[in-house]
XYZ file of C-alpha atoms in Angstrom:
775
model
C 191.056 -132.532 7.428
C 187.450 -133.060 7.095
C 185.408 -131.223 9.469
C 183.285 -133.576 11.570
C 179.707 -132.825 11.444
C 178.467 -132.705 14.979
C 174.921 -133.623 15.710
C 173.004 -131.104 17.576
C 171.773 -132.514 20.856
C 167.961 -132.204 21.170
C 166.620 -130.650 24.391
C 164.247 -132.830 26.527
C 160.758 -131.187 26.922
C 160.193 -129.776 30.406
C 156.617 -130.751 31.652
C 157.192 -129.709 35.216
C 155.626 -126.321 34.748
C 152.330 -127.471 33.181
C 152.035 -130.347 35.616
C 152.480 -128.015 38.543
C 149.969 -125.649 36.998
C 147.468 -128.464 36.480
C 147.744 -129.769 40.007
C 147.728 -126.246 41.317
C 144.527 -125.466 39.496
C 143.048 -128.816 40.478
C 143.859 -128.334 44.153
C 142.698 -124.757 43.981
C 139.423 -125.938 42.466
C 139.035 -128.572 45.150
C 139.821 -126.014 47.840
C 137.420 -123.526 46.278
C 134.668 -126.143 46.074
C 135.424 -127.232 49.622
C 135.432 -123.624 50.755
C 132.155 -122.974 48.970
C 130.556 -126.061 50.473
C 131.982 -125.279 53.876
C 130.879 -121.661 53.707
C 127.410 -122.683 52.603
C 127.200 -125.266 55.346
C 128.255 -122.626 57.880
C 125.505 -120.329 56.597
C 127.757 -117.701 55.035
C 125.536 -117.711 51.927
C 122.428 -117.422 54.012
C 120.671 -119.610 56.572
C 120.626 -123.351 55.919
C 117.975 -125.736 57.213
C 118.942 -127.547 60.416
C 119.744 -131.246 60.334
C 116.381 -132.112 61.903
C 114.556 -130.321 59.094
C 116.605 -132.134 56.466
C 115.592 -135.429 58.008
C 111.974 -134.347 58.375
C 111.193 -131.760 55.686
C 108.106 -129.813 56.690
C 105.434 -129.529 54.038
C 101.774 -128.674 54.375
C 99.721 -131.827 53.903
C 96.012 -131.988 53.165
C 93.780 -133.988 55.481
C 92.147 -136.900 53.669
C 88.615 -138.231 54.127
C 88.740 -141.923 53.273
C 85.760 -144.162 52.526
C 85.267 -147.642 53.961
C 86.299 -149.113 50.595
C 89.540 -147.139 50.492
C 88.593 -144.269 48.194
C 89.438 -140.642 48.961
C 86.117 -138.824 49.310
C 87.702 -135.405 49.695
C 90.365 -133.342 51.397
C 90.703 -130.340 53.677
C 93.402 -127.908 52.584
C 94.186 -124.205 52.322
C 96.763 -123.713 49.570
C 98.477 -127.096 49.551
C 96.322 -129.978 48.360
C 99.107 -132.458 48.973
C 98.867 -136.144 49.872
C 102.250 -137.910 49.990
C 102.646 -141.411 48.587
C 105.529 -143.881 48.628
C 107.782 -144.970 45.779
C 106.012 -148.314 45.611
C 102.805 -146.458 44.662
C 104.394 -144.988 41.520
C 104.158 -146.847 38.186
C 107.489 -147.827 36.636
C 106.877 -145.867 33.428
C 106.320 -142.664 35.438
C 109.706 -143.059 37.151
C 111.360 -143.883 33.824
C 109.834 -140.804 32.187
C 110.995 -138.625 35.083
C 114.606 -139.882 35.044
C 114.873 -139.823 31.239
C 113.615 -136.256 31.005
C 114.897 -134.521 34.126
C 118.080 -136.353 35.147
C 119.522 -139.061 32.877
C 122.428 -139.805 35.225
C 120.277 -139.724 38.372
C 121.371 -143.172 39.553
C 125.086 -142.401 38.870
C 125.627 -139.137 40.762
C 125.468 -138.144 44.400
C 123.370 -135.026 44.040
C 125.446 -133.032 41.531
C 125.852 -133.988 37.887
C 129.327 -132.535 37.143
C 129.170 -133.534 33.500
C 125.892 -131.703 33.088
C 127.231 -128.757 35.061
C 130.316 -128.361 32.830
C 128.122 -128.695 29.728
C 125.735 -126.012 31.018
C 128.669 -123.674 31.764
C 130.376 -124.326 28.419
C 127.257 -123.782 26.319
C 125.558 -121.249 28.620
C 122.635 -123.599 29.203
C 121.725 -123.827 25.501
C 122.144 -127.621 25.498
C 120.172 -128.232 28.647
C 120.353 -127.350 32.300
C 122.345 -129.052 35.028
C 119.873 -129.273 37.906
C 119.495 -132.832 39.087
C 116.259 -134.178 40.528
C 117.854 -133.922 43.971
C 118.791 -130.284 43.392
C 115.265 -129.522 42.227
C 113.949 -131.186 45.369
C 116.305 -129.084 47.498
C 115.085 -125.931 45.777
C 111.421 -126.915 46.274
C 111.907 -127.801 49.941
C 114.378 -125.234 51.226
C 115.656 -122.645 48.721
C 112.530 -121.328 47.036
C 111.933 -119.533 43.746
C 115.093 -118.706 41.778
C 116.032 -115.035 42.140
C 116.410 -112.817 39.064
C 119.420 -111.155 40.672
C 122.481 -112.966 39.274
C 124.494 -112.821 42.478
C 121.601 -114.153 44.534
C 120.877 -116.791 41.890
C 124.480 -118.045 42.118
C 124.207 -118.140 45.909
C 120.989 -120.105 45.645
C 122.624 -122.535 43.223
C 125.464 -123.159 45.643
C 122.994 -123.835 48.433
C 121.156 -126.268 46.160
C 124.415 -128.173 45.537
C 125.161 -128.437 49.223
C 121.638 -129.438 50.139
C 121.467 -131.951 47.277
C 124.565 -133.733 48.575
C 123.168 -133.700 52.102
C 119.821 -135.105 50.892
C 121.581 -137.854 48.934
C 123.400 -138.898 52.117
C 120.166 -139.171 54.076
C 117.698 -140.639 51.585
C 117.657 -143.431 49.018
C 117.193 -142.658 45.328
C 113.656 -144.055 45.515
C 112.800 -141.805 48.461
C 114.154 -138.761 46.632
C 112.014 -139.494 43.565
C 108.901 -139.949 45.722
C 109.630 -136.757 47.690
C 110.146 -134.773 44.491
C 106.906 -135.931 42.885
C 105.040 -135.370 46.146
C 106.267 -131.786 46.524
C 105.755 -130.452 42.991
C 102.864 -128.059 42.287
C 101.106 -129.103 39.064
C 98.604 -126.215 39.173
C 94.846 -126.147 39.825
C 95.522 -127.140 43.453
C 97.163 -130.342 42.211
C 99.974 -130.391 44.756
C 101.947 -133.582 44.359
C 101.575 -136.510 42.010
C 98.554 -138.037 43.742
C 96.482 -134.859 43.484
C 97.708 -134.292 39.910
C 96.665 -137.779 38.801
C 93.238 -137.278 40.391
C 92.615 -133.738 39.118
C 93.851 -134.118 35.536
C 92.915 -137.754 34.864
C 90.631 -138.828 37.754
C 93.012 -141.690 38.544
C 95.483 -142.833 41.144
C 99.166 -142.593 40.155
C 99.480 -146.366 39.818
C 96.685 -146.497 37.219
C 98.126 -143.768 34.979
C 98.833 -144.753 31.396
C 102.214 -144.056 29.760
C 100.885 -141.022 27.916
C 99.329 -139.626 31.100
C 102.546 -140.134 33.041
C 104.495 -138.428 30.232
C 102.090 -135.483 30.314
C 102.648 -134.954 34.037
C 106.429 -135.348 33.726
C 106.398 -132.820 30.902
C 104.663 -130.358 33.209
C 107.614 -130.499 35.613
C 109.527 -128.089 33.361
C 106.930 -125.398 34.043
C 103.406 -126.367 35.097
C 102.041 -122.909 34.307
C 103.442 -122.909 30.774
C 102.906 -126.587 29.933
C 99.420 -126.862 31.347
C 97.076 -129.273 29.530
C 94.004 -127.300 30.521
C 95.254 -123.925 29.262
C 97.685 -124.904 26.480
C 96.857 -128.410 25.249
C 98.924 -128.221 22.029
C 102.044 -126.954 23.772
C 101.610 -129.569 26.496
C 101.215 -132.328 23.898
C 104.447 -131.246 22.226
C 106.216 -131.290 25.582
C 104.768 -134.759 26.297
C 106.239 -135.976 23.013
C 109.660 -134.654 24.060
C 109.333 -136.904 27.115
C 108.658 -139.888 24.817
C 111.772 -138.990 22.809
C 113.832 -138.935 25.994
C 112.403 -142.288 27.063
C 113.389 -143.737 23.670
C 116.855 -142.228 23.912
C 117.351 -143.908 27.276
C 116.032 -147.276 26.056
C 112.852 -147.218 28.164
C 110.631 -147.568 25.089
C 111.212 -148.763 21.540
C 111.153 -146.600 18.439
C 107.800 -148.133 17.479
C 106.361 -147.343 20.896
C 107.668 -143.784 20.705
C 106.148 -143.201 17.283
C 102.828 -144.728 18.338
C 102.627 -142.827 21.624
C 103.492 -139.502 20.000
C 100.487 -139.829 17.713
C 98.021 -140.111 20.600
C 95.814 -137.086 21.326
C 96.067 -135.320 24.663
C 93.080 -136.472 26.725
C 92.013 -135.288 30.166
C 89.312 -136.099 32.695
C 89.556 -132.835 34.571
C 88.090 -133.210 38.058
C 89.299 -130.333 40.239
C 89.192 -130.820 43.988
C 86.497 -128.573 45.412
C 84.753 -128.476 48.755
C 81.497 -127.804 46.878
C 81.735 -130.488 44.213
C 82.430 -134.184 43.957
C 81.175 -137.168 45.915
C 79.592 -136.901 49.394
C 79.820 -133.104 49.639
C 77.265 -132.828 52.440
C 78.955 -135.603 54.388
C 82.355 -133.959 53.953
C 80.936 -130.745 55.420
C 79.654 -132.723 58.393
C 83.114 -134.293 58.828
C 84.692 -130.832 58.737
C 82.401 -129.652 61.533
C 83.107 -132.845 63.476
C 86.873 -132.377 63.109
C 86.781 -128.728 64.139
C 85.279 -129.825 67.436
C 87.560 -132.867 67.703
C 90.804 -130.873 67.406
C 89.644 -128.601 70.228
C 89.009 -131.558 72.513
C 92.073 -133.596 71.466
C 95.230 -131.423 71.381
C 98.731 -132.668 70.578
C 101.121 -133.741 73.346
C 102.588 -130.210 73.454
C 99.119 -128.673 73.822
C 99.022 -127.345 70.261
C 95.911 -128.049 68.199
C 95.990 -130.216 65.116
C 95.503 -128.231 61.908
C 93.062 -130.102 59.696
C 94.259 -128.085 56.692
C 98.028 -128.652 57.068
C 98.781 -131.641 59.291
C 97.922 -134.401 56.839
C 95.468 -136.250 59.053
C 93.704 -139.322 57.676
C 90.043 -139.652 58.590
C 88.630 -143.124 57.994
C 84.868 -143.046 57.524
C 82.068 -145.574 57.230
C 80.782 -144.231 53.906
C 80.965 -146.730 51.049
C 81.902 -144.703 47.971
C 80.084 -147.150 45.656
C 76.811 -146.947 47.596
C 77.251 -143.199 47.984
C 77.545 -142.770 44.234
C 74.440 -144.898 43.676
C 72.528 -142.880 46.262
C 73.435 -139.580 44.646
C 72.520 -140.925 41.219
C 69.129 -142.123 42.478
C 68.495 -138.752 44.104
C 69.342 -136.840 40.948
C 67.398 -139.169 38.657
C 64.156 -138.909 40.630
C 64.345 -135.278 41.757
C 64.881 -134.108 38.191
C 61.699 -135.873 37.082
C 59.709 -134.849 40.141
C 60.750 -131.229 39.702
C 59.663 -131.232 36.089
C 56.142 -132.208 37.135
C 56.156 -129.637 39.943
C 57.012 -126.883 37.457
C 54.180 -128.022 35.179
C 51.700 -127.729 38.051
C 53.010 -124.339 39.217
C 52.907 -122.122 36.163
C 51.635 -118.543 36.772
C 48.329 -119.546 35.182
C 47.761 -122.608 37.357
C 49.195 -121.090 40.534
C 49.543 -117.278 40.651
C 51.376 -117.512 44.013
C 53.827 -120.167 42.801
C 55.636 -121.927 44.275
C 53.505 -121.392 47.384
C 50.054 -122.711 48.210
C 47.724 -121.535 50.995
C 49.628 -118.214 51.263
C 48.498 -114.713 50.276
C 50.972 -112.262 48.734
C 51.409 -110.414 52.020
C 52.264 -113.664 53.777
C 54.685 -114.512 50.985
C 56.427 -111.158 51.428
C 56.798 -111.869 55.136
C 58.200 -115.327 54.437
C 60.735 -113.972 51.943
C 61.830 -111.223 54.300
C 62.319 -113.763 57.073
C 64.381 -115.907 54.715
C 66.455 -112.903 53.664
C 67.320 -112.121 57.275
C 68.574 -115.701 57.722
C 70.729 -115.612 54.587
C 74.529 -115.435 54.391
C 74.250 -112.237 52.343
C 72.342 -110.511 55.145
C 74.804 -111.695 57.812
C 77.811 -110.582 55.759
C 76.359 -107.127 55.068
C 75.359 -106.756 58.705
C 78.866 -107.681 59.809
C 80.288 -105.030 57.455
C 78.378 -102.354 59.372
C 75.475 -101.665 57.013
C 72.112 -100.722 58.510
C 68.931 -102.713 57.803
C 67.541 -100.200 55.322
C 70.712 -100.330 53.216
C 70.851 -104.107 53.412
C 67.240 -104.466 52.360
C 67.870 -102.137 49.420
C 70.637 -104.426 48.129
C 68.165 -107.327 48.051
C 66.104 -105.364 45.518
C 68.982 -104.389 43.203
C 69.424 -106.440 39.990
C 72.667 -108.390 40.285
C 74.550 -110.685 37.875
C 74.491 -114.222 39.265
C 74.642 -117.885 38.354
C 71.614 -119.922 39.399
C 70.879 -123.631 39.456
C 68.734 -125.495 36.966
C 68.421 -129.201 36.248
C 69.607 -128.477 32.701
C 72.776 -126.784 33.929
C 73.730 -123.555 35.693
C 72.285 -120.365 34.205
C 74.052 -116.985 34.097
C 71.431 -114.324 34.591
C 70.587 -111.002 36.210
C 67.980 -110.807 38.953
C 67.533 -109.290 42.369
C 68.652 -111.381 45.342
C 65.029 -111.340 46.519
C 63.827 -112.783 43.218
C 66.575 -115.407 43.336
C 65.322 -116.524 46.749
C 61.831 -117.035 45.377
C 63.315 -118.788 42.345
C 65.171 -121.279 44.544
C 62.082 -121.947 46.644
C 60.516 -123.538 43.551
C 62.938 -126.425 43.892
C 61.920 -129.420 45.951
C 64.640 -130.743 48.248
C 65.565 -134.306 49.083
C 67.803 -136.325 51.398
C 68.790 -139.950 51.870
C 70.808 -141.880 54.451
C 71.709 -145.564 54.713
C 73.103 -147.440 57.693
C 74.190 -150.951 58.598
C 71.867 -151.717 61.542
C 74.252 -154.237 63.129
C 77.391 -152.123 63.531
C 75.882 -148.652 63.102
C 78.083 -147.737 60.144
C 76.530 -145.003 57.989
C 77.022 -146.127 54.381
C 75.453 -143.248 52.441
C 74.791 -139.622 53.322
C 73.015 -137.600 50.633
C 72.088 -134.273 52.198
C 70.781 -132.818 48.938
C 71.385 -132.914 45.212
C 73.685 -129.917 44.647
C 75.845 -128.603 47.463
C 77.101 -125.664 45.420
C 73.628 -124.126 45.310
C 71.783 -125.825 48.211
C 74.115 -126.051 51.181
C 71.590 -126.904 53.876
C 72.140 -130.537 54.896
C 68.747 -132.224 55.078
C 70.195 -135.396 56.637
C 71.260 -133.921 59.962
C 70.386 -130.220 59.983
C 66.906 -130.544 58.550
C 64.075 -131.470 60.897
C 60.653 -132.028 59.375
C 57.339 -133.555 60.363
C 57.589 -137.286 59.854
C 53.953 -138.263 59.378
C 53.086 -141.946 59.541
C 56.731 -143.023 59.716
C 56.346 -142.390 63.460
C 53.595 -145.008 63.812
C 55.980 -148.001 64.138
C 57.163 -146.545 67.466
C 53.562 -146.613 68.687
C 52.935 -150.127 67.381
C 56.241 -151.391 68.834
C 55.306 -149.957 72.241
C 51.952 -151.740 72.120
C 53.577 -154.996 71.057
C 56.328 -154.809 73.677
C 54.078 -153.787 76.564
C 50.737 -155.411 75.699
C 52.044 -158.278 73.524
C 49.633 -157.380 70.772
C 49.817 -159.424 67.603
C 49.781 -158.302 63.962
C 46.716 -160.543 63.722
C 44.736 -158.730 66.415
C 41.605 -157.109 64.973
C 40.381 -153.621 65.832
C 37.445 -151.618 64.424
C 38.212 -148.924 61.900
C 35.779 -146.379 63.289
C 36.114 -142.843 64.566
C 37.655 -142.887 68.018
C 38.288 -140.065 70.445
C 40.708 -139.798 73.351
C 38.853 -137.869 75.987
C 40.026 -134.405 77.060
C 42.844 -134.165 79.630
C 43.486 -137.908 79.651
C 47.029 -137.461 78.382
C 47.421 -133.707 78.665
C 45.294 -132.975 75.618
C 43.015 -130.032 76.410
C 40.357 -131.102 73.924
C 39.166 -134.480 72.757
C 41.511 -135.933 70.139
C 39.576 -137.563 67.291
C 41.843 -138.152 64.265
C 40.295 -138.866 60.892
C 41.462 -141.280 58.254
C 42.890 -140.092 54.976
C 39.894 -140.100 52.615
C 37.507 -140.006 55.609
C 36.589 -143.720 55.212
C 35.585 -145.941 58.141
C 33.413 -148.874 59.106
C 35.524 -152.026 58.702
C 37.483 -154.352 60.930
C 41.240 -154.403 60.438
C 44.173 -156.441 61.659
C 47.032 -154.444 63.124
C 49.114 -155.466 60.130
C 46.539 -154.141 57.687
C 46.033 -150.974 59.738
C 49.746 -150.087 59.739
C 50.132 -151.057 56.086
C 47.414 -148.573 55.168
C 48.239 -145.918 57.807
C 44.789 -146.081 59.404
C 44.630 -143.222 61.906
C 41.655 -144.491 63.909
C 43.514 -147.677 64.873
C 46.540 -145.564 65.881
C 44.225 -143.541 68.145
C 42.978 -146.756 69.836
C 46.550 -147.953 70.408
C 47.559 -144.573 71.807
C 44.619 -144.736 74.192
C 45.865 -148.139 75.414
C 49.549 -147.269 75.993
C 49.597 -143.470 76.374
C 52.101 -141.059 74.797
C 54.767 -141.208 77.538
C 55.854 -144.837 76.897
C 55.927 -144.115 73.158
C 58.133 -141.052 73.691
C 60.387 -143.001 76.054
C 60.804 -145.754 73.478
C 61.595 -143.291 70.686
C 64.167 -141.561 72.904
C 65.855 -144.885 73.673
C 66.011 -145.519 69.933
C 68.053 -142.380 69.380
C 65.447 -139.665 68.763
C 66.896 -136.511 70.331
C 64.436 -133.991 68.866
C 61.667 -132.620 71.053
C 58.717 -135.006 71.379
C 55.619 -133.611 73.123
C 53.920 -136.168 75.353
C 50.521 -135.768 73.741
C 48.352 -138.230 71.752
C 48.853 -136.469 68.392
C 52.457 -137.682 68.152
C 50.910 -140.970 66.962
C 50.371 -139.328 63.567
C 53.923 -137.984 63.307
C 53.481 -134.330 64.222
C 57.025 -133.868 65.685
C 59.886 -132.499 63.605
C 62.698 -135.075 63.452
C 65.851 -135.377 61.345
C 66.467 -138.135 58.833
C 69.651 -139.014 60.727
C 67.642 -139.777 63.863
C 64.976 -141.729 61.986
C 67.435 -144.065 60.253
C 69.200 -144.740 63.539
C 65.901 -145.448 65.285
C 64.526 -147.779 62.583
C 67.792 -149.712 62.672
C 66.806 -150.890 66.152
C 64.026 -152.991 64.604
C 66.432 -154.592 62.128
C 69.040 -155.204 64.862
C 66.841 -157.372 67.096
C 65.791 -154.556 69.395
C 69.302 -153.228 70.065
C 70.007 -149.585 69.292
C 73.445 -148.785 67.863
C 74.341 -145.115 67.708
C 75.126 -144.206 64.077
C 78.871 -144.157 63.386
C 80.438 -142.024 60.675
C 84.148 -141.991 61.581
C 85.949 -145.151 62.655
C 89.537 -143.936 63.015
C 91.734 -140.837 62.785
C 95.460 -141.097 62.103
C 98.243 -138.531 61.881
C 100.463 -138.274 58.796
C 102.735 -141.010 60.146
C 99.899 -143.490 60.647
C 99.710 -143.106 64.419
C 96.151 -143.747 65.569
C 94.770 -140.660 67.324
C 91.167 -141.845 67.650
C 89.306 -145.100 67.286
C 85.557 -145.347 67.658
C 83.913 -147.285 70.466
C 80.360 -148.285 69.441
C 77.551 -147.180 71.738
C 74.706 -149.676 72.064
C 71.727 -150.300 74.324
C 68.893 -152.790 74.561
C 65.581 -151.101 73.824
C 62.933 -153.736 73.191
C 62.943 -157.508 73.194
C 64.160 -159.401 70.135
C 60.663 -160.851 69.789
C 58.974 -157.428 69.813
C 61.450 -156.118 67.222
C 60.788 -159.123 64.972
C 57.005 -158.761 65.275
C 57.306 -155.050 64.412
C 59.333 -156.005 61.336
C 56.544 -158.399 60.394
C 54.097 -155.495 60.541
C 56.403 -153.335 58.419
C 56.819 -156.047 55.805
C 53.072 -155.813 55.350
C 53.511 -152.219 54.133
C 55.431 -153.412 51.074
C 53.331 -156.540 50.577
C 49.912 -154.943 50.416
C 49.974 -151.411 51.804
C 51.225 -147.954 50.861
C 54.579 -149.387 49.790
C 53.250 -152.180 47.610
C 54.350 -150.422 44.422
C 57.832 -151.730 45.216
C 56.536 -155.146 44.215
C 53.433 -154.894 42.069
C 52.575 -153.107 38.859
C 49.239 -151.762 40.129
C 48.643 -148.971 37.601
C 50.376 -149.489 34.271
C 48.812 -146.659 32.328
C 48.286 -144.073 35.042
C 49.653 -140.584 34.322
C 50.766 -139.918 37.897
C 52.955 -143.002 37.878
C 54.500 -142.025 34.558
C 55.006 -138.426 35.713
C 56.649 -138.834 39.100
C 57.280 -142.481 40.042
C 60.721 -142.690 38.468
C 61.859 -146.115 37.290
C 58.495 -147.813 37.918
C 57.768 -150.748 38.003
C 60.418 -152.035 40.426
C 59.219 -155.614 41.021
C 61.285 -156.435 44.099
C 60.784 -159.996 45.303
C 62.962 -160.109 48.431
C 61.648 -159.383 51.959
C 61.466 -155.633 52.623
C 60.186 -153.905 55.736
C 59.186 -150.311 55.228
C 56.914 -147.402 56.003
C 55.733 -144.431 53.992
C 54.940 -141.093 55.559
C 52.993 -138.066 54.314
C 52.398 -134.918 56.354
C 49.546 -132.442 56.334
C 48.993 -130.858 52.898
C 51.587 -133.393 51.644
C 54.378 -130.974 52.499
C 56.712 -133.863 53.373
C 57.103 -137.272 51.805
C 59.000 -140.023 53.616
C 59.982 -143.607 53.031
C 61.898 -145.823 55.429
C 63.016 -149.123 53.908
C 64.845 -152.030 55.538
C 66.573 -155.240 54.534
C 68.568 -157.239 57.120
C 71.880 -155.412 56.655
C 70.851 -151.998 55.345
C 68.345 -149.448 56.631
C 67.692 -146.496 54.324
C 65.553 -143.430 54.859
C 64.443 -140.857 52.286
C 62.775 -137.474 52.729
C 61.492 -135.130 50.000
C 59.739 -131.784 50.388
C 59.936 -128.042 49.795
C 62.159 -125.664 51.732
C 58.976 -124.200 53.191
C 55.885 -126.191 54.102
C 53.798 -124.002 51.792
C 55.753 -125.407 48.832
C 54.116 -128.703 47.891
C 51.996 -130.531 45.327
C 48.291 -129.783 45.348
C 47.353 -133.455 44.922
C 48.261 -136.325 47.242
C 48.776 -138.588 44.236
C 51.977 -136.634 43.614
C 52.758 -135.407 47.132
C 52.556 -138.623 49.171
C 55.663 -140.378 50.440
C 55.084 -143.301 48.080
C 55.446 -140.916 45.111
C 57.999 -138.388 46.343
C 60.394 -140.473 48.459
C 59.892 -144.182 47.764
C 61.215 -144.035 44.143
C 64.621 -142.831 45.379
C 64.852 -145.827 47.711
C 63.789 -148.171 44.918
C 66.263 -146.796 42.367
C 69.068 -146.926 44.917
C 68.371 -150.479 46.046
C 67.906 -151.837 42.517
C 71.278 -150.402 41.545
C 72.866 -151.754 44.734
C 71.568 -155.253 44.043
C 73.152 -155.146 40.580
C 76.588 -155.146 42.249
C 76.939 -158.379 44.273
C 80.251 -157.126 45.715
C 78.275 -154.678 47.868
C 76.789 -157.601 49.766
C 73.309 -156.159 50.246
C 71.091 -158.890 51.702
C 68.294 -160.530 49.755
C 67.403 -162.764 52.704
C 64.574 -162.499 55.210
C 65.067 -161.042 58.678
C 66.366 -163.601 61.171
C 63.638 -164.866 63.511
C 64.204 -165.371 67.255
C 64.387 -168.945 68.507
C 60.993 -168.511 70.148
C 58.200 -166.260 68.886
C 55.241 -166.465 71.230
C 53.234 -163.709 69.537
C 51.195 -164.995 66.563
C 52.310 -163.454 63.271
C 50.738 -165.766 60.685
C 47.308 -164.231 60.403
C 44.333 -166.211 59.121
C 42.016 -164.335 56.742
C 39.200 -162.539 58.512
C 35.597 -162.329 57.366
C 35.672 -161.041 53.775
C 32.389 -159.246 54.400
C 34.082 -157.254 57.126
C 37.205 -156.477 55.167
C 37.796 -156.695 51.457
C 41.374 -155.444 50.980
C 41.268 -155.572 47.177
C 38.016 -153.613 46.931
C 39.277 -151.041 49.413
C 42.573 -150.745 47.588
C 40.825 -150.072 44.283
C 38.651 -147.399 45.883
C 41.695 -145.724 47.434
C 43.542 -145.750 44.120
C 40.552 -144.210 42.349
C 40.359 -141.442 44.914
C 44.096 -140.713 44.761
C 44.111 -140.459 40.991
C 45.749 -143.827 40.477
């Protein structure tokens, strides 16, 4: 019997064990992750930020100073120069570069990229890290620098995961991107994307090019290592990696990638500095203003605002475009003026240079007095050194960097010698103001804040010379209804002793000691005739003149004596521009305004200016005074604004920068020159802009030896002319070319008929004056 072959029954595979193992491991993993997250949330891995801090992350924010045309003039900050911006202020290519390079699956995850995490674990980070943008933000905001201790580093990583998930639940993807770019430190005090764009490329984020955006995104890996200032080649290579990532993620084409990678790395490095940049003197004034403001205006809880950390926004009246033009005009003229001053003050021509009228002993006294007022002296005194030791340090050769118009110079000299060196440099200041609303549009306190920190706009008070005379003339017009056409003799005139408190008779002389003609008031003011000023002072007295000047905003001390008619008081440029604006504003004084609004970081208005105004003189008197002042630029000391009166004269070529100017629009103005031509002034007005300029030495003994160079029409007027010509080239600035608006009724005659040519020949007199002055 055949043996039946029995088939062997195959056993069915048993998957129950592996399945149980899989689910066991899976559940264990979930429980472990849950336990880790729960433990981290409970603070078992260290303290976690409270919910309130997650919703309102605290970062130090720089206070911004904002111009009237929306530009950031500067910031106040300690270590964090950060100004947050919104997602809508970021260019699309910057966001694309960031996502492509730092977190390709940013829009797909909820804070943790598990795929990237497993890859990083499997390949030990050799194929890229796993930190998402949200995790990096969590580390920047709450965790801090990664520890080198492995156990602590793992703990930090867990906290980052937890915080990243919590951030994703509270913020949109767009908000997270904006927060991340706002928090990152790009180096060189470029905290956040706005500061980085400004410092590395002198742009706003929205105006960055693709290659500039890629450069900044490349720096996110390590801003110290990939720094375009220190390691341009390495940074360029990193930028090109960003382009590759953008191509890989379909944000740019292959052709674009290849073209962009060939571009050189270009920078416009403009570091934020309190001593450099636009409107440095004005920014210092704002800082002083804010230090007082925060004392007087505490928060609701009584705590003071911190101007370095609270992210305040200070809206100012300065127009950045006009400010830039003002600083350019100042630099252009002062450089040329200084060159001529050096030529006239060589050791051969002036052994006591830069001083005149001083003996060496007097110079030593002046320098010692200056040394005692210096920051070096105060610092050494505060450190406990005695005067003998301090004085010895001023005579020790010291390495230093000093200013020159050709660039800073590294040298070795004693501090005492450096003081004398700096006294060679003439100083200058300019301020412009809208006379109608009082808004200060330019504030140029000097030409180099780094080396000359004394603000000549507000801190400096100098004799104002003939620029004071309009206050006298306006008083006479307002009180006596004198006309520009009224005729007075140009002859020596004395105010008798004790009439107005003057102990002796006051008998001022004319410049050039010329007399003997009849002059209209308009001609007398145009040519700064002192004898006519003496006659007017005798008619009205000094007290009404002082009272008028005070009402027009002059706060400096004004002695009630006749000599103020010639401008003997020391007054600041700030006061003078405010006062002159009264004439252009129909007799109404508006207190100069520099700050219009202050907001906190959330945009809440903390302060809003309320203009201060007062009626000073009648509209008619103001208009008649303007008519007198227009005569200065039509045929007086300011006529060089219009006419080419000396084409081939050396003095014009040497110091009158930009001449001829050939203005044709109505301009009211007044020059001023003080004794020994130590100070040169020019006040110029058009209907919507009043601008004042002062130029002189730090000490009154520092000046030109010849009035042809030292008068206000040579030292100060060119700055006004250069500034206004440049301003008129930009119609968007809206500077008026029109005449001043006349009142409905003008009862005082202003259209003067010619007087007897035998009594007054203006052309002949002008030619004689020019000959005498070297013109």
